[in-house]
């Protein structure tokens, strides 16, 4: 009997030990499984991401009585971000666009970023210049409320869009205000001359200088102040200067250029207006040292172009989105208006005096995708390949998406 | 003459901004700013250029990459960027 009881006790205790072992093994298995699972999803310190934007649409533009209507499709601007650590990153943006029936490829920027400390970051490479705010922050099609840029920006514009060089930038608090800054040194602009590809535009600055043409760098910078704690308002001032703009060895080499800009931004959700009010403005001024440009109008016939080489442009834009409306259709609408003006030197081959009025109605499908329906009216004189009066009316219907 | 006018206008505008900035240095104003939450800063700063992004649009790893990109592009302070992206990661 004792033996039976002993056997039973042994059996029960052994079973208990085996059960405990099984439980332990299960526990270990689940821990290992969880660890492996975690390991599988653990992000590496090197991170790579593709973001960007694109748009497609249709537009009808009547220029000096001649109408051109076309689908505008396939613009694709990928942004590649390589984050190597919490301080080091490489960023680049390309732009593929169908223009005039062929594919244009643009190299917007490619720069290395290193965070030196919490108030200062260094960038080197080709980067968007903080000359005002439009080209650096607002030009992507999913951010720009219009399908076009204001006068004075982009092709034949008077403002620098990007540059090759090095930049220090950062921001810090002063009480409840914020001050941000940027200073940079780049290859600087070039100058269109009578012996160049577009002699009629002699005296116009070009900002696509991937290689310095005269060993004279451009210095520039921007200071922005956000005086209120809610960051609703920002006022900025930018400066860009270079001692030489012409090609080395040419008679234009020692011409200098000074540019400055002021920008303003106010964005706030105002409950009494049931929506978001967004006001943007920028004033640009460009002054290039004067010289007489001798243009060959016809073989053997020359004309001297003697003008004060100062250009200016500005734009003002206001938009309102009834974002607080209870109606799910209305709160995605946005009403927008813009006025811009461009004046280039009187007497220059590229003499221009134009003004633009635009209105638009946008519909936000999501926070990063919108349909734009714009009407634009530009009147004035001059412009690219235009002599005399210029009148353009355009209706644009675009769909833009950021990703 | 024109240069003087532009210079004068610039001085006036920046003096006004400077006065506002100095006014913002009071202890209450500074505390009011420092107490702003990540959600508030997210709502106030992203919208300066584009709509406020949905936190669910990206995962935490992607947000870390975007946070460095946007901190530099938008000239956010270290404090702003930290609070905004902590909020986004907690809300996605």
Short mmCIF file of C-alpha atoms in Angstrom, two decimals:
data_model
loop_
_atom_site.label_atom_id
_atom_site.label_comp_id
_atom_site.label_asym_id
_atom_site.label_seq_id
_atom_site.Cartn_x
_atom_site.Cartn_y
_atom_site.Cartn_z
CA UNK A 1 0.00 0.00 0.00
CA UNK A 2 2.85 2.33 0.95
CA UNK A 3 4.49 1.54 -2.36
CA UNK A 4 1.31 2.47 -4.23
CA UNK A 5 1.05 5.77 -2.34
CA UNK A 6 4.74 6.50 -3.00
CA UNK A 7 4.29 5.70 -6.70
CA UNK A 8 1.28 7.99 -6.86
CA UNK A 9 3.16 10.84 -5.13
CA UNK A 10 6.12 10.35 -7.45
CA UNK A 11 3.82 10.37 -10.47
CA UNK A 12 2.00 13.50 -9.35
CA UNK A 13 5.22 15.36 -8.50
CA UNK A 14 6.85 14.28 -11.78
CA UNK A 15 3.77 15.40 -13.69
CA UNK A 16 3.90 18.73 -11.89
CA UNK A 17 7.58 19.15 -12.75
CA UNK A 18 6.92 18.25 -16.40
CA UNK A 19 3.99 20.68 -16.50
CA UNK A 20 6.19 23.40 -15.02
CA UNK A 21 8.88 22.63 -17.59
CA UNK A 22 6.30 22.79 -20.38
CA UNK A 23 5.03 26.11 -19.09
CA UNK A 24 8.58 27.44 -18.91
CA UNK A 25 9.29 26.21 -22.43
CA UNK A 26 6.12 27.85 -23.73
CA UNK A 27 7.09 31.07 -21.98
CA UNK A 28 10.57 30.98 -23.52
CA UNK A 29 9.10 30.18 -26.92
CA UNK A 30 6.74 33.13 -26.76
CA UNK A 31 9.55 35.42 -25.57
CA UNK A 32 11.80 34.27 -28.42
CA UNK A 33 8.95 34.69 -30.87
CA UNK A 34 8.27 38.20 -29.61
CA UNK A 35 11.96 39.04 -29.78
CA UNK A 36 12.20 37.77 -33.34
CA UNK A 37 9.08 39.66 -34.26
CA UNK A 38 10.52 42.82 -32.76
CA UNK A 39 13.79 42.24 -34.54
CA UNK A 40 11.96 41.82 -37.82
CA UNK A 41 10.26 45.20 -37.53
CA UNK A 42 13.05 47.07 -35.80
CA UNK A 43 13.92 50.06 -37.96
CA UNK A 44 17.50 50.43 -39.07
CA UNK A 45 19.37 53.62 -38.32
CA UNK A 46 19.67 54.26 -42.05
CA UNK A 47 16.30 55.20 -43.39
CA UNK A 48 15.29 55.83 -46.97
CA UNK A 49 12.10 57.38 -48.18
CA UNK A 50 10.62 58.64 -51.40
CA UNK A 51 8.26 61.54 -51.16
CA UNK A 52 7.34 64.16 -53.72
CA UNK A 53 4.48 65.45 -55.75
CA UNK A 54 2.90 65.44 -59.18
CA UNK A 55 0.09 66.98 -61.10
CA UNK A 56 -1.97 66.60 -64.25
CA UNK A 57 -4.62 68.73 -65.87
CA UNK A 58 -6.03 70.61 -68.78
CA UNK A 59 -5.64 74.28 -69.68
CA UNK A 60 -6.78 76.74 -72.29
CA UNK A 61 -4.65 79.84 -72.74
CA UNK A 62 -5.34 82.74 -75.09
CA UNK A 63 -2.24 84.84 -75.79
CA UNK A 64 -2.60 88.01 -77.88
CA UNK A 65 -5.73 86.57 -79.52
CA UNK A 66 -4.35 83.11 -80.22
CA UNK A 67 -5.78 80.23 -78.23
CA UNK A 68 -3.86 77.13 -77.24
CA UNK A 69 -5.64 74.35 -75.43
CA UNK A 70 -4.00 71.20 -74.17
CA UNK A 71 -3.91 68.50 -71.57
CA UNK A 72 -1.00 69.09 -69.24
CA UNK A 73 0.06 65.80 -67.86
CA UNK A 74 2.55 63.69 -66.20
CA UNK A 75 4.53 66.06 -64.03
CA UNK A 76 6.38 63.96 -61.49
CA UNK A 77 8.74 65.37 -58.86
CA UNK A 78 10.18 62.66 -56.61
CA UNK A 79 12.04 63.66 -53.47
CA UNK A 80 14.55 61.14 -52.10
CA UNK A 81 15.41 61.32 -48.42
CA UNK A 82 18.29 59.31 -46.96
CA UNK A 83 18.49 59.64 -43.18
CA UNK A 84 21.78 58.26 -41.92
CA UNK A 85 21.38 59.29 -38.30
CA UNK A 86 19.46 61.78 -36.19
CA UNK A 87 21.88 64.46 -37.42
CA UNK A 88 22.83 63.47 -40.95
CA UNK A 89 20.64 63.38 -44.03
CA UNK A 90 20.88 63.61 -47.80
CA UNK A 91 17.94 64.98 -49.78
CA UNK A 92 17.40 65.38 -53.49
CA UNK A 93 14.55 66.27 -55.81
CA UNK A 94 14.18 65.66 -59.52
CA UNK A 95 11.44 67.00 -61.72
CA UNK A 96 10.14 65.22 -64.81
CA UNK A 97 7.84 67.27 -66.95
CA UNK A 98 6.38 66.97 -70.44
CA UNK A 99 6.86 70.31 -72.12
CA UNK A 100 6.31 71.09 -75.80
CA UNK A 101 5.92 67.41 -76.59
CA UNK A 102 9.21 66.31 -75.05
CA UNK A 103 10.39 65.25 -71.61
CA UNK A 104 12.22 67.84 -69.52
CA UNK A 105 14.22 66.67 -66.54
CA UNK A 106 15.03 69.18 -63.83
CA UNK A 107 17.53 68.81 -61.03
CA UNK A 108 15.92 70.85 -58.28
CA UNK A 109 18.27 70.19 -55.38
CA UNK A 110 20.70 67.66 -53.93
CA UNK A 111 22.27 68.51 -50.61
CA UNK A 112 23.75 67.03 -47.47
CA UNK A 113 22.31 68.17 -44.15
CA UNK A 114 24.13 67.94 -40.84
CA UNK A 115 22.65 69.20 -37.58
CA UNK A 116 25.52 70.95 -35.78
CA UNK A 117 23.50 71.76 -32.66
CA UNK A 118 19.90 72.49 -31.77
CA UNK A 119 20.13 76.02 -33.22
CA UNK A 120 22.29 75.44 -36.27
CA UNK A 121 22.29 73.13 -39.29
CA UNK A 122 24.70 73.09 -42.20
CA UNK A 123 23.68 72.24 -45.76
CA UNK A 124 26.03 71.71 -48.67
CA UNK A 125 25.37 70.96 -52.30
CA UNK A 126 22.62 72.33 -54.53
CA UNK A 127 19.83 73.66 -52.37
CA UNK A 128 16.73 75.83 -52.67
CA UNK A 129 17.65 79.37 -51.71
CA UNK A 130 15.68 81.10 -48.98
CA UNK A 131 15.30 84.27 -51.02
CA UNK A 132 11.86 85.12 -49.73
CA UNK A 133 9.66 82.11 -49.18
CA UNK A 134 7.91 81.31 -52.45
CA UNK A 135 10.59 79.26 -54.20
CA UNK A 136 11.83 77.50 -51.11
CA UNK A 137 8.55 76.64 -49.43
CA UNK A 138 5.53 77.33 -51.59
CA UNK A 139 6.21 76.39 -55.23
CA UNK A 140 5.38 72.61 -55.17
CA UNK A 141 2.13 72.02 -57.01
CA UNK A 142 0.36 70.48 -54.01
CA UNK A 143 1.28 73.52 -51.87
CA UNK A 144 0.93 76.35 -54.41
CA UNK A 145 -2.74 77.34 -54.43
CA UNK A 146 -2.53 78.27 -58.13
CA UNK A 147 -1.44 76.28 -61.15
CA UNK A 148 1.09 78.96 -62.08
CA UNK A 149 3.79 80.92 -60.30
CA UNK A 150 3.42 84.65 -59.65
CA UNK A 151 5.18 86.99 -62.10
CA UNK A 152 8.87 87.32 -61.36
CA UNK A 153 9.42 83.67 -60.40
CA UNK A 154 10.47 80.74 -62.56
CA UNK A 155 11.60 81.04 -66.18
CA UNK A 156 12.95 84.56 -66.88
CA UNK A 157 12.20 85.44 -63.28
CA UNK A 158 14.26 87.90 -61.28
CA UNK A 159 14.67 85.79 -58.13
CA UNK A 160 17.21 83.04 -57.50
CA UNK A 161 15.56 79.63 -57.01
CA UNK A 162 18.50 77.45 -56.07
CA UNK A 163 22.26 77.63 -55.77
CA UNK A 164 25.32 75.43 -55.38
CA UNK A 165 27.26 76.11 -52.21
CA UNK A 166 27.03 75.92 -48.47
CA UNK A 167 24.49 77.24 -45.99
CA UNK A 168 24.04 77.64 -42.25
CA UNK A 169 20.48 77.86 -40.96
CA UNK A 170 18.50 77.46 -37.81
CA UNK A 171 15.93 78.90 -35.45
CA UNK A 172 15.63 79.83 -31.80
CA UNK A 173 13.18 81.31 -29.35
CA UNK A 174 13.23 84.86 -28.06
CA UNK A 175 10.57 84.82 -25.38
CA UNK A 176 7.45 83.56 -27.11
CA UNK A 177 8.72 84.74 -30.52
CA UNK A 178 10.82 82.75 -32.94
CA UNK A 179 13.70 84.02 -35.01
CA UNK A 180 14.94 81.93 -37.92
CA UNK A 181 17.97 82.64 -40.05
CA UNK A 182 19.91 81.43 -43.04
CA UNK A 183 23.25 82.54 -44.44
CA UNK A 184 24.81 81.02 -47.51
CA UNK A 185 27.65 81.23 -49.97
CA UNK A 186 26.99 79.95 -53.51
CA UNK A 187 28.47 80.03 -56.98
CA UNK A 188 26.37 83.06 -57.77
CA UNK A 189 24.51 84.15 -60.87
CA UNK A 190 25.59 84.46 -64.46
CA UNK A 191 24.68 87.17 -66.95
CA UNK A 192 23.11 86.97 -70.39
CA UNK A 193 25.26 88.88 -72.86
CA UNK A 194 25.08 89.94 -76.54
CA UNK A 195 27.41 87.09 -77.52
CA UNK A 196 25.31 84.48 -75.71
CA UNK A 197 22.37 82.29 -76.74
CA UNK A 198 19.72 84.97 -76.21
CA UNK A 199 21.39 88.31 -77.04
CA UNK A 200 18.10 90.20 -76.84
CA UNK A 201 18.02 89.36 -73.12
CA UNK A 202 21.48 90.83 -72.48
CA UNK A 203 21.68 92.15 -68.93
CA UNK A 204 19.37 89.51 -67.43
CA UNK A 205 20.72 87.43 -64.55
CA UNK A 206 20.68 83.64 -64.77
CA UNK A 207 20.66 81.50 -61.65
CA UNK A 208 21.44 78.05 -63.04
CA UNK A 209 25.19 78.39 -62.51
CA UNK A 210 26.22 74.89 -61.51
CA UNK A 211 29.85 75.96 -61.95
CA UNK A 212 31.20 79.35 -60.95
CA UNK A 213 31.86 81.45 -64.04
CA UNK A 214 34.19 84.01 -62.47
CA UNK A 215 35.58 82.84 -59.11
CA UNK A 216 33.31 85.29 -57.36
CA UNK A 217 30.81 83.76 -54.97
CA UNK A 218 27.42 85.14 -54.03
CA UNK A 219 26.60 85.77 -50.38
CA UNK A 220 23.09 85.85 -49.11
CA UNK A 221 20.77 85.18 -46.29
CA UNK A 222 17.33 85.59 -44.81
CA UNK A 223 16.05 86.53 -41.39
CA UNK A 224 12.50 85.63 -40.45
CA UNK A 225 10.66 86.67 -37.33
CA UNK A 226 7.51 85.05 -36.00
CA UNK A 227 6.50 87.58 -33.35
CA UNK A 228 3.46 85.77 -31.95
CA UNK A 229 3.42 82.59 -29.89
CA UNK A 230 0.93 80.90 -32.24
CA UNK A 231 3.38 81.26 -35.20
CA UNK A 232 0.55 82.73 -37.30
CA UNK A 233 2.62 85.61 -38.63
CA UNK A 234 6.07 85.66 -40.21
CA UNK A 235 7.96 88.61 -41.60
CA UNK A 236 11.18 88.00 -43.49
CA UNK A 237 13.95 89.94 -45.18
CA UNK A 238 16.41 88.43 -47.67
CA UNK A 239 19.59 89.70 -49.28
CA UNK A 240 21.77 88.30 -52.07
CA UNK A 241 24.88 89.96 -53.40
CA UNK A 242 27.85 89.23 -55.63
CA UNK A 243 30.80 91.32 -56.78
CA UNK A 244 30.97 89.79 -60.25
CA UNK A 245 28.34 88.32 -62.55
CA UNK A 246 29.95 88.14 -66.01
CA UNK A 247 32.17 85.40 -67.38
CA UNK A 248 35.83 85.51 -66.41
CA UNK A 249 37.88 87.58 -68.87
CA UNK A 250 34.84 89.24 -70.47
CA UNK A 251 34.05 92.96 -70.28
CA UNK A 252 31.06 92.00 -68.11
CA UNK A 253 33.07 90.16 -65.46
CA UNK A 254 33.25 92.98 -62.93
CA UNK A 255 29.57 93.92 -62.99
CA UNK A 256 28.03 93.48 -59.53
CA UNK A 257 24.51 92.52 -58.51
CA UNK A 258 22.49 93.19 -55.36
CA UNK A 259 19.11 91.64 -54.73
CA UNK A 260 16.76 91.90 -51.79
CA UNK A 261 13.29 90.68 -50.88
CA UNK A 262 10.71 91.08 -48.16
CA UNK A 263 8.13 88.45 -47.41
CA UNK A 264 5.04 88.25 -45.26
CA UNK A 265 2.86 85.37 -44.18
CA UNK A 266 -0.26 85.19 -42.04
CA UNK A 267 -2.08 81.89 -41.60
CA UNK A 268 -4.65 81.32 -38.92
CA UNK A 269 -7.87 79.49 -38.26
CA UNK A 270 -10.33 82.21 -37.26
CA UNK A 271 -13.45 80.85 -35.50
CA UNK A 272 -15.51 83.96 -36.24
CA UNK A 273 -14.91 83.32 -39.97
CA UNK A 274 -15.38 79.56 -39.57
CA UNK A 275 -12.22 78.84 -41.45
CA UNK A 276 -8.59 79.37 -42.30
CA UNK A 277 -7.31 82.64 -43.70
CA UNK A 278 -3.96 82.46 -45.49
CA UNK A 279 -2.21 85.63 -46.69
CA UNK A 280 1.14 85.55 -48.47
CA UNK A 281 3.17 88.35 -50.03
CA UNK A 282 6.68 88.91 -51.33
CA UNK A 283 8.51 91.88 -52.83
CA UNK A 284 11.69 91.33 -54.89
CA UNK A 285 14.22 93.82 -56.17
CA UNK A 286 17.24 93.12 -58.39
CA UNK A 287 19.90 95.64 -59.33
CA UNK A 288 22.77 94.83 -61.68
CA UNK A 289 25.63 97.20 -62.40
CA UNK A 290 25.03 99.25 -65.56
CA UNK A 291 26.91 98.82 -68.82
CA UNK A 292 26.08 99.42 -72.49
CA UNK A 293 25.21 96.20 -74.32
CA UNK A 294 25.94 96.25 -78.05
CA UNK A 295 23.41 94.02 -79.80
CA UNK A 296 23.74 92.91 -83.43
CA UNK A 297 20.17 93.33 -84.67
CA UNK A 298 20.95 92.25 -88.22
CA UNK A 299 24.29 91.19 -89.70
CA UNK A 300 26.52 94.25 -89.48
CA UNK A 301 23.88 96.47 -87.84
CA UNK A 302 24.42 97.10 -84.14
CA UNK A 303 22.32 98.81 -81.52
CA UNK A 304 23.48 100.02 -78.13
CA UNK A 305 21.21 99.14 -75.25
CA UNK A 306 21.85 101.58 -72.42
CA UNK A 307 19.48 101.16 -69.50
CA UNK A 308 19.30 101.25 -65.71
CA UNK A 309 19.38 97.53 -64.92
CA UNK A 310 16.91 97.34 -62.06
CA UNK A 311 13.99 94.92 -61.93
CA UNK A 312 11.28 94.43 -59.36
CA UNK A 313 8.32 92.19 -58.78
CA UNK A 314 5.84 91.44 -56.07
CA UNK A 315 2.83 89.31 -55.38
CA UNK A 316 0.01 89.22 -52.86
CA UNK A 317 -2.19 86.21 -52.34
CA UNK A 318 -5.13 85.54 -50.06
CA UNK A 319 -7.08 82.36 -49.58
CA UNK A 320 -9.97 81.33 -47.40
CA UNK A 321 -11.06 77.82 -46.59
CA UNK A 322 -14.28 77.31 -44.57
CA UNK A 323 -12.67 74.42 -42.73
CA UNK A 324 -14.96 74.70 -39.71
CA UNK A 325 -18.15 74.29 -41.74
CA UNK A 326 -20.24 71.28 -40.71
CA UNK A 327 -20.86 70.50 -44.37
CA UNK A 328 -18.30 67.98 -45.62
CA UNK A 329 -18.29 69.42 -49.13
CA UNK A 330 -18.04 73.08 -48.18
CA UNK A 331 -15.25 72.56 -45.66
CA UNK A 332 -13.04 71.17 -48.43
CA UNK A 333 -13.44 74.19 -50.69
CA UNK A 334 -10.90 76.98 -50.85
CA UNK A 335 -11.31 80.39 -52.45
CA UNK A 336 -8.12 82.08 -53.57
CA UNK A 337 -7.04 85.32 -55.25
CA UNK A 338 -3.64 86.64 -56.33
CA UNK A 339 -2.17 89.81 -57.76
CA UNK A 340 1.37 90.03 -59.03
CA UNK A 341 3.46 92.53 -60.96
CA UNK A 342 6.77 92.44 -62.79
CA UNK A 343 8.82 95.37 -64.07
CA UNK A 344 12.13 94.92 -65.84
CA UNK A 345 14.35 97.78 -67.11
CA UNK A 346 12.95 100.25 -69.60
CA UNK A 347 15.19 100.18 -72.67
CA UNK A 348 16.39 96.63 -72.17
CA UNK A 349 15.73 93.95 -74.77
CA UNK A 350 13.86 92.05 -72.07
CA UNK A 351 11.82 95.09 -71.07
CA UNK A 352 8.62 93.96 -69.40
CA UNK A 353 5.83 95.62 -67.50
CA UNK A 354 3.10 93.16 -66.64
CA UNK A 355 0.47 92.61 -64.03
CA UNK A 356 -1.49 89.50 -63.19
CA UNK A 357 -4.91 88.93 -61.62
CA UNK A 358 -5.90 85.40 -60.76
CA UNK A 359 -8.81 83.85 -58.97
CA UNK A 360 -9.36 80.24 -58.12
CA UNK A 361 -11.58 77.69 -56.52
CA UNK A 362 -9.85 74.66 -55.07
CA UNK A 363 -11.27 71.43 -53.69
CA UNK A 364 -9.20 69.48 -51.17
CA UNK A 365 -9.65 65.74 -51.61
CA UNK A 366 -7.28 65.07 -48.73
CA UNK A 367 -4.70 67.05 -46.80
CA UNK A 368 -2.22 66.55 -49.66
CA UNK A 369 -4.33 66.35 -52.80
CA UNK A 370 -6.38 69.07 -54.39
CA UNK A 371 -8.21 69.97 -57.57
CA UNK A 372 -7.55 73.54 -58.74
CA UNK A 373 -9.79 75.54 -61.02
CA UNK A 374 -8.07 78.85 -61.83
CA UNK A 375 -8.65 81.84 -64.06
CA UNK A 376 -5.61 84.01 -64.82
CA UNK A 377 -5.39 87.35 -66.58
CA UNK A 378 -2.03 88.91 -67.48
CA UNK A 379 -1.76 92.25 -69.25
CA UNK A 380 1.09 94.60 -70.02
CA UNK A 381 3.99 94.87 -72.40
CA UNK A 382 7.02 92.80 -73.34
CA UNK A 383 8.05 89.39 -72.08
CA UNK A 384 9.86 86.38 -73.45
CA UNK A 385 9.94 86.74 -77.28
CA UNK A 386 7.17 89.37 -77.07
CA UNK A 387 7.56 92.94 -78.29
CA UNK A 388 4.77 95.41 -77.58
CA UNK A 389 1.48 94.68 -75.91
CA UNK A 390 0.86 91.43 -74.15
CA UNK A 391 -2.49 90.05 -73.13
CA UNK A 392 -3.08 86.57 -71.84
CA UNK A 393 -6.13 84.89 -70.39
CA UNK A 394 -6.02 81.35 -69.16
CA UNK A 395 -8.33 78.80 -67.62
CA UNK A 396 -6.58 76.00 -65.77
CA UNK A 397 -7.95 72.80 -64.31
CA UNK A 398 -5.30 70.81 -62.47
CA UNK A 399 -5.20 67.92 -60.06
CA UNK A 400 -2.15 67.94 -57.78
CA UNK A 401 -1.02 65.39 -55.25
CA UNK A 402 1.76 65.25 -52.67
CA UNK A 403 3.03 61.90 -51.47
CA UNK B 1 16.12 109.10 -52.50
CA UNK B 2 14.37 105.83 -53.31
CA UNK B 3 17.00 103.84 -51.44
CA UNK B 4 16.42 106.00 -48.36
CA UNK B 5 12.66 105.39 -48.59
CA UNK B 6 13.15 101.61 -48.78
CA UNK B 7 15.67 101.73 -45.95
CA UNK B 8 13.29 103.85 -43.87
CA UNK B 9 10.36 101.51 -44.49
CA UNK B 10 12.53 98.53 -43.58
CA UNK B 11 13.64 100.17 -40.34
CA UNK B 12 10.04 101.01 -39.39
CA UNK B 13 8.75 97.49 -40.10
CA UNK B 14 11.56 95.79 -38.25
CA UNK B 15 11.33 98.21 -35.33
CA UNK B 16 7.66 97.30 -34.98
CA UNK B 17 8.49 93.61 -35.15
CA UNK B 18 11.32 94.09 -32.67
CA UNK B 19 8.95 95.85 -30.27
CA UNK B 20 6.52 92.92 -30.55
CA UNK B 21 9.38 90.48 -30.04
CA UNK B 22 10.66 92.27 -26.95
CA UNK B 23 7.07 92.37 -25.64
CA UNK B 24 6.94 88.62 -26.08
CA UNK B 25 9.87 88.13 -23.70
CA UNK B 26 7.75 88.63 -20.56
CA UNK B 27 7.67 85.69 -18.16
CA UNK B 28 3.97 85.01 -18.86
CA UNK B 29 4.41 85.07 -22.64
CA UNK B 30 7.45 82.81 -22.46
CA UNK B 31 5.62 80.38 -20.19
CA UNK B 32 2.58 80.45 -22.49
CA UNK B 33 4.79 79.48 -25.38
CA UNK B 34 6.70 76.80 -23.49
CA UNK B 35 3.43 75.20 -22.38
CA UNK B 36 2.17 74.76 -25.93
CA UNK B 37 1.49 71.11 -26.64
CA UNK B 38 2.70 69.11 -29.61
CA UNK B 39 -0.86 69.03 -30.94
CA UNK B 40 -1.08 72.83 -30.81
CA UNK B 41 2.28 73.28 -32.51
CA UNK B 42 1.31 70.70 -35.14
CA UNK B 43 -1.89 72.63 -35.89
CA UNK B 44 -0.14 76.00 -36.00
CA UNK B 45 3.11 75.31 -37.83
CA UNK B 46 2.47 72.80 -40.62
CA UNK B 47 -0.33 75.01 -41.89
CA UNK B 48 2.10 77.87 -42.48
CA UNK B 49 2.90 76.22 -45.83
CA UNK B 50 0.59 73.23 -46.30
CA UNK B 51 -2.32 71.48 -44.60
CA UNK B 52 -1.71 69.72 -41.33
CA UNK B 53 -0.76 66.14 -42.21
CA UNK B 54 -2.71 63.21 -40.92
CA UNK B 55 -0.56 61.35 -38.35
CA UNK B 56 -1.79 58.09 -39.87
CA UNK B 57 -0.24 58.88 -43.25
CA UNK B 58 3.15 57.47 -42.26
CA UNK B 59 4.57 55.09 -39.70
CA UNK B 60 6.87 56.14 -36.85
CA UNK B 61 10.03 55.34 -38.78
CA UNK B 62 8.94 57.45 -41.74
CA UNK B 63 7.92 60.29 -39.44
CA UNK B 64 11.45 60.35 -38.02
CA UNK B 65 12.84 60.88 -41.51
CA UNK B 66 10.22 63.50 -42.31
CA UNK B 67 10.85 65.26 -39.00
CA UNK B 68 14.48 65.95 -39.83
CA UNK B 69 13.61 67.01 -43.38
CA UNK B 70 10.88 69.40 -42.20
CA UNK B 71 12.83 70.75 -39.24
CA UNK B 72 15.44 72.02 -41.70
CA UNK B 73 13.10 73.05 -44.52
CA UNK B 74 10.63 74.95 -42.33
CA UNK B 75 13.29 76.27 -39.93
CA UNK B 76 11.51 74.80 -36.90
CA UNK B 77 13.15 75.12 -33.50
CA UNK B 78 14.41 71.97 -31.84
CA UNK B 79 11.65 72.23 -29.27
CA UNK B 80 8.91 72.66 -31.90
CA UNK B 81 10.12 69.76 -34.03
CA UNK B 82 10.47 67.48 -31.00
CA UNK B 83 6.99 68.19 -29.63
CA UNK B 84 5.26 68.04 -33.02
CA UNK B 85 6.70 64.70 -34.01
CA UNK B 86 6.20 63.18 -30.56
CA UNK B 87 2.54 64.13 -30.87
CA UNK B 88 2.25 62.72 -34.40
CA UNK B 89 3.84 59.44 -33.36
CA UNK B 90 1.48 59.17 -30.42
CA UNK B 91 -1.55 59.82 -32.62
CA UNK B 92 -0.94 57.64 -35.66
#
